[in-house]
Amino acid sequence: MSIKEDSKISFINGSENVKIKQYFDPKNTSNGINYSLAQFSLEIGQKTKLHKIKSSEIYYILEGSGRLKINSEKFELKKNDSAYVPPNSEQFLENIGSEILRFLCIVEPAWKSEDDKILE
């Protein structure tokens, strides 16, 4: 069993204008999970870079509002909304609100840098 206390996990700067708190992934969890769970924070007016990864993702919005682009479609998300991003989808998330956009992201199989390709 693994317990992670949010207050003991520091944000790190991600490569896509985001701050990241990594909660669970196969490297820091002893029970053999195959996914990763992280919290992301995106400042007002910022967006992640257009990218695609080999894994599927689920976003869950904790605070704020954003616009998610998946391939040619755009979706507006707000607090308590969730979205599924299929593997190998071109995507970005933009903070379109008046407060920090905070969201959880589950990646399965777990995120690996070699599986993430920046497209811009």
PDB file of C-alpha atoms in Angstrom:
ATOM      1  CA  MET A   1       0.000   0.000   0.000  1.00  0.00           C
ATOM      2  CA  SER A   2       1.194   3.519  -0.800  1.00  0.00           C
ATOM      3  CA  ILE A   3      -0.071   6.779   0.668  1.00  0.00           C
ATOM      4  CA  LYS A   4       0.946  10.141  -0.798  1.00  0.00           C
ATOM      5  CA  GLU A   5       0.379  13.341   1.180  1.00  0.00           C
ATOM      6  CA  ASP A   6      -0.180  16.274  -1.162  1.00  0.00           C
ATOM      7  CA  SER A   7       1.529  18.717   1.217  1.00  0.00           C
ATOM      8  CA  LYS A   8       4.742  16.657   1.067  1.00  0.00           C
ATOM      9  CA  ILE A   9       4.970  16.582  -2.731  1.00  0.00           C
ATOM     10  CA  SER A  10       6.583  19.572  -4.418  1.00  0.00           C
ATOM     11  CA  PHE A  11       5.641  20.927  -7.810  1.00  0.00           C
ATOM     12  CA  ILE A  12       8.306  20.582 -10.494  1.00  0.00           C
ATOM     13  CA  ASN A  13       8.446  22.626 -13.691  1.00  0.00           C
ATOM     14  CA  GLY A  14       7.338  20.624 -16.709  1.00  0.00           C
ATOM     15  CA  SER A  15       8.497  21.181 -20.270  1.00  0.00           C
ATOM     16  CA  GLU A  16       5.079  22.382 -21.447  1.00  0.00           C
ATOM     17  CA  ASN A  17       4.447  25.538 -19.345  1.00  0.00           C
ATOM     18  CA  VAL A  18       3.002  23.441 -16.509  1.00  0.00           C
ATOM     19  CA  LYS A  19       3.884  22.681 -12.912  1.00  0.00           C
ATOM     20  CA  ILE A  20       3.593  19.002 -11.997  1.00  0.00           C
ATOM     21  CA  LYS A  21       3.079  17.011  -8.792  1.00  0.00           C
ATOM     22  CA  GLN A  22       3.763  13.340  -9.499  1.00  0.00           C
ATOM     23  CA  TYR A  23       1.708  11.179  -7.127  1.00  0.00           C
ATOM     24  CA  PHE A  24       1.933   7.629  -8.434  1.00  0.00           C
ATOM     25  CA  ASP A  25       3.900   5.881 -11.151  1.00  0.00           C
ATOM     26  CA  PRO A  26       5.537   2.454 -11.463  1.00  0.00           C
ATOM     27  CA  LYS A  27       8.875   3.858 -10.211  1.00  0.00           C
ATOM     28  CA  ASN A  28       7.578   5.285  -6.909  1.00  0.00           C
ATOM     29  CA  THR A  29       4.909   2.736  -6.013  1.00  0.00           C
ATOM     30  CA  SER A  30       5.659  -0.698  -4.627  1.00  0.00           C
ATOM     31  CA  ASN A  31       2.519  -2.503  -5.796  1.00  0.00           C
ATOM     32  CA  GLY A  32       3.290  -2.867  -9.505  1.00  0.00           C
ATOM     33  CA  ILE A  33       0.952  -0.313 -11.073  1.00  0.00           C
ATOM     34  CA  ASN A  34       1.129   0.352 -14.816  1.00  0.00           C
ATOM     35  CA  TYR A  35      -0.222   3.928 -14.862  1.00  0.00           C
ATOM     36  CA  SER A  36       0.840   7.329 -13.600  1.00  0.00           C
ATOM     37  CA  LEU A  37      -1.213   9.918 -11.708  1.00  0.00           C
ATOM     38  CA  ALA A  38      -0.123  13.542 -11.482  1.00  0.00           C
ATOM     39  CA  GLN A  39      -1.591  16.957 -10.707  1.00  0.00           C
ATOM     40  CA  PHE A  40      -0.866  19.743 -13.174  1.00  0.00           C
ATOM     41  CA  SER A  41      -1.125  23.506 -12.744  1.00  0.00           C
ATOM     42  CA  LEU A  42      -1.387  25.875 -15.717  1.00  0.00           C
ATOM     43  CA  GLU A  43      -1.282  29.657 -15.264  1.00  0.00           C
ATOM     44  CA  ILE A  44      -3.898  32.030 -16.707  1.00  0.00           C
ATOM     45  CA  GLY A  45      -3.503  32.383 -20.483  1.00  0.00           C
ATOM     46  CA  GLN A  46      -0.939  29.578 -20.747  1.00  0.00           C
ATOM     47  CA  LYS A  47      -1.254  26.386 -22.777  1.00  0.00           C
ATOM     48  CA  THR A  48       0.628  23.152 -23.082  1.00  0.00           C
ATOM     49  CA  LYS A  49       2.583  22.584 -26.270  1.00  0.00           C
ATOM     50  CA  LEU A  50       0.958  20.652 -29.082  1.00  0.00           C
ATOM     51  CA  HIS A  51       2.097  17.088 -28.498  1.00  0.00           C
ATOM     52  CA  LYS A  52       1.123  13.445 -28.670  1.00  0.00           C
ATOM     53  CA  ILE A  53       1.966  10.474 -26.498  1.00  0.00           C
ATOM     54  CA  LYS A  54       1.691   6.743 -27.044  1.00  0.00           C
ATOM     55  CA  SER A  55      -0.457   6.271 -23.925  1.00  0.00           C
ATOM     56  CA  SER A  56      -4.096   7.098 -23.230  1.00  0.00           C
ATOM     57  CA  GLU A  57      -4.871   9.902 -20.790  1.00  0.00           C
ATOM     58  CA  ILE A  58      -7.758  10.969 -18.600  1.00  0.00           C
ATOM     59  CA  TYR A  59      -7.970  14.585 -17.430  1.00  0.00           C
ATOM     60  CA  TYR A  60     -10.049  15.599 -14.411  1.00  0.00           C
ATOM     61  CA  ILE A  61     -10.438  19.342 -13.796  1.00  0.00           C
ATOM     62  CA  LEU A  62      -9.989  20.369 -10.142  1.00  0.00           C
ATOM     63  CA  GLU A  63     -10.136  24.175 -10.558  1.00  0.00           C
ATOM     64  CA  GLY A  64     -10.480  26.653 -13.374  1.00  0.00           C
ATOM     65  CA  SER A  65     -11.508  26.191 -16.979  1.00  0.00           C
ATOM     66  CA  GLY A  66      -9.716  25.177 -20.113  1.00  0.00           C
ATOM     67  CA  ARG A  67      -9.945  24.335 -23.776  1.00  0.00           C
ATOM     68  CA  LEU A  68      -8.723  20.881 -24.759  1.00  0.00           C
ATOM     69  CA  LYS A  69      -7.819  20.211 -28.381  1.00  0.00           C
ATOM     70  CA  ILE A  70      -7.763  16.545 -29.414  1.00  0.00           C
ATOM     71  CA  ASN A  71      -6.797  16.144 -33.071  1.00  0.00           C
ATOM     72  CA  SER A  72      -9.225  18.453 -34.943  1.00  0.00           C
ATOM     73  CA  GLU A  73     -11.825  18.769 -32.147  1.00  0.00           C
ATOM     74  CA  LYS A  74     -11.933  21.346 -29.323  1.00  0.00           C
ATOM     75  CA  PHE A  75     -13.732  20.922 -26.004  1.00  0.00           C
ATOM     76  CA  GLU A  76     -14.295  23.381 -23.165  1.00  0.00           C
ATOM     77  CA  LEU A  77     -13.772  21.944 -19.686  1.00  0.00           C
ATOM     78  CA  LYS A  78     -14.587  23.327 -16.241  1.00  0.00           C
ATOM     79  CA  LYS A  79     -14.329  22.183 -12.628  1.00  0.00           C
ATOM     80  CA  ASN A  80     -15.385  18.531 -12.149  1.00  0.00           C
ATOM     81  CA  ASP A  81     -15.358  17.774 -15.897  1.00  0.00           C
ATOM     82  CA  SER A  82     -13.246  14.928 -17.241  1.00  0.00           C
ATOM     83  CA  ALA A  83     -11.964  13.986 -20.678  1.00  0.00           C
ATOM     84  CA  TYR A  84     -10.436  10.900 -22.270  1.00  0.00           C
ATOM     85  CA  VAL A  85      -7.582  11.401 -24.749  1.00  0.00           C
ATOM     86  CA  PRO A  86      -6.907   8.349 -26.950  1.00  0.00           C
ATOM     87  CA  PRO A  87      -3.312   7.179 -27.529  1.00  0.00           C
ATOM     88  CA  ASN A  88      -1.323   9.011 -30.240  1.00  0.00           C
ATOM     89  CA  SER A  89      -3.747  11.960 -30.368  1.00  0.00           C
ATOM     90  CA  GLU A  90      -2.421  15.416 -31.198  1.00  0.00           C
ATOM     91  CA  GLN A  91      -3.405  17.539 -28.216  1.00  0.00           C
ATOM     92  CA  PHE A  92      -2.959  20.600 -26.069  1.00  0.00           C
ATOM     93  CA  LEU A  93      -4.775  22.139 -23.093  1.00  0.00           C
ATOM     94  CA  GLU A  94      -5.173  25.900 -22.701  1.00  0.00           C
ATOM     95  CA  ASN A  95      -6.200  27.864 -19.602  1.00  0.00           C
ATOM     96  CA  ILE A  96      -9.054  30.090 -20.809  1.00  0.00           C
ATOM     97  CA  GLY A  97     -10.282  31.108 -17.358  1.00  0.00           C
ATOM     98  CA  SER A  98      -9.531  33.823 -14.813  1.00  0.00           C
ATOM     99  CA  GLU A  99      -7.777  31.535 -12.313  1.00  0.00           C
ATOM    100  CA  ILE A 100      -5.089  28.862 -12.322  1.00  0.00           C
ATOM    101  CA  LEU A 101      -6.188  25.687 -14.095  1.00  0.00           C
ATOM    102  CA  ARG A 102      -5.486  22.646 -11.908  1.00  0.00           C
ATOM    103  CA  PHE A 103      -6.179  19.140 -13.136  1.00  0.00           C
ATOM    104  CA  LEU A 104      -5.350  15.517 -12.494  1.00  0.00           C
ATOM    105  CA  CYS A 105      -4.033  13.355 -15.287  1.00  0.00           C
ATOM    106  CA  ILE A 106      -3.986   9.563 -15.367  1.00  0.00           C
ATOM    107  CA  VAL A 107      -1.715   8.114 -18.052  1.00  0.00           C
ATOM    108  CA  GLU A 108      -1.927   4.415 -18.955  1.00  0.00           C
ATOM    109  CA  PRO A 109       0.506   2.861 -19.583  1.00  0.00           C
ATOM    110  CA  ALA A 110       2.524   5.200 -17.374  1.00  0.00           C
ATOM    111  CA  TRP A 111       4.058   8.315 -18.924  1.00  0.00           C
ATOM    112  CA  LYS A 112       7.608   7.986 -20.249  1.00  0.00           C
ATOM    113  CA  SER A 113       9.555  10.830 -21.848  1.00  0.00           C
ATOM    114  CA  GLU A 114      10.449   8.721 -24.891  1.00  0.00           C
ATOM    115  CA  ASP A 115       6.714   8.210 -25.589  1.00  0.00           C
ATOM    116  CA  ASP A 116       5.962  11.961 -25.600  1.00  0.00           C
ATOM    117  CA  LYS A 117       6.557  13.882 -28.842  1.00  0.00           C
ATOM    118  CA  ILE A 118       6.364  17.706 -28.965  1.00  0.00           C
ATOM    119  CA  LEU A 119       4.883  18.814 -32.305  1.00  0.00           C
ATOM    120  CA  GLU A 120       5.548  22.576 -32.242  1.00  0.00           C
TER     121      GLU A 120
END
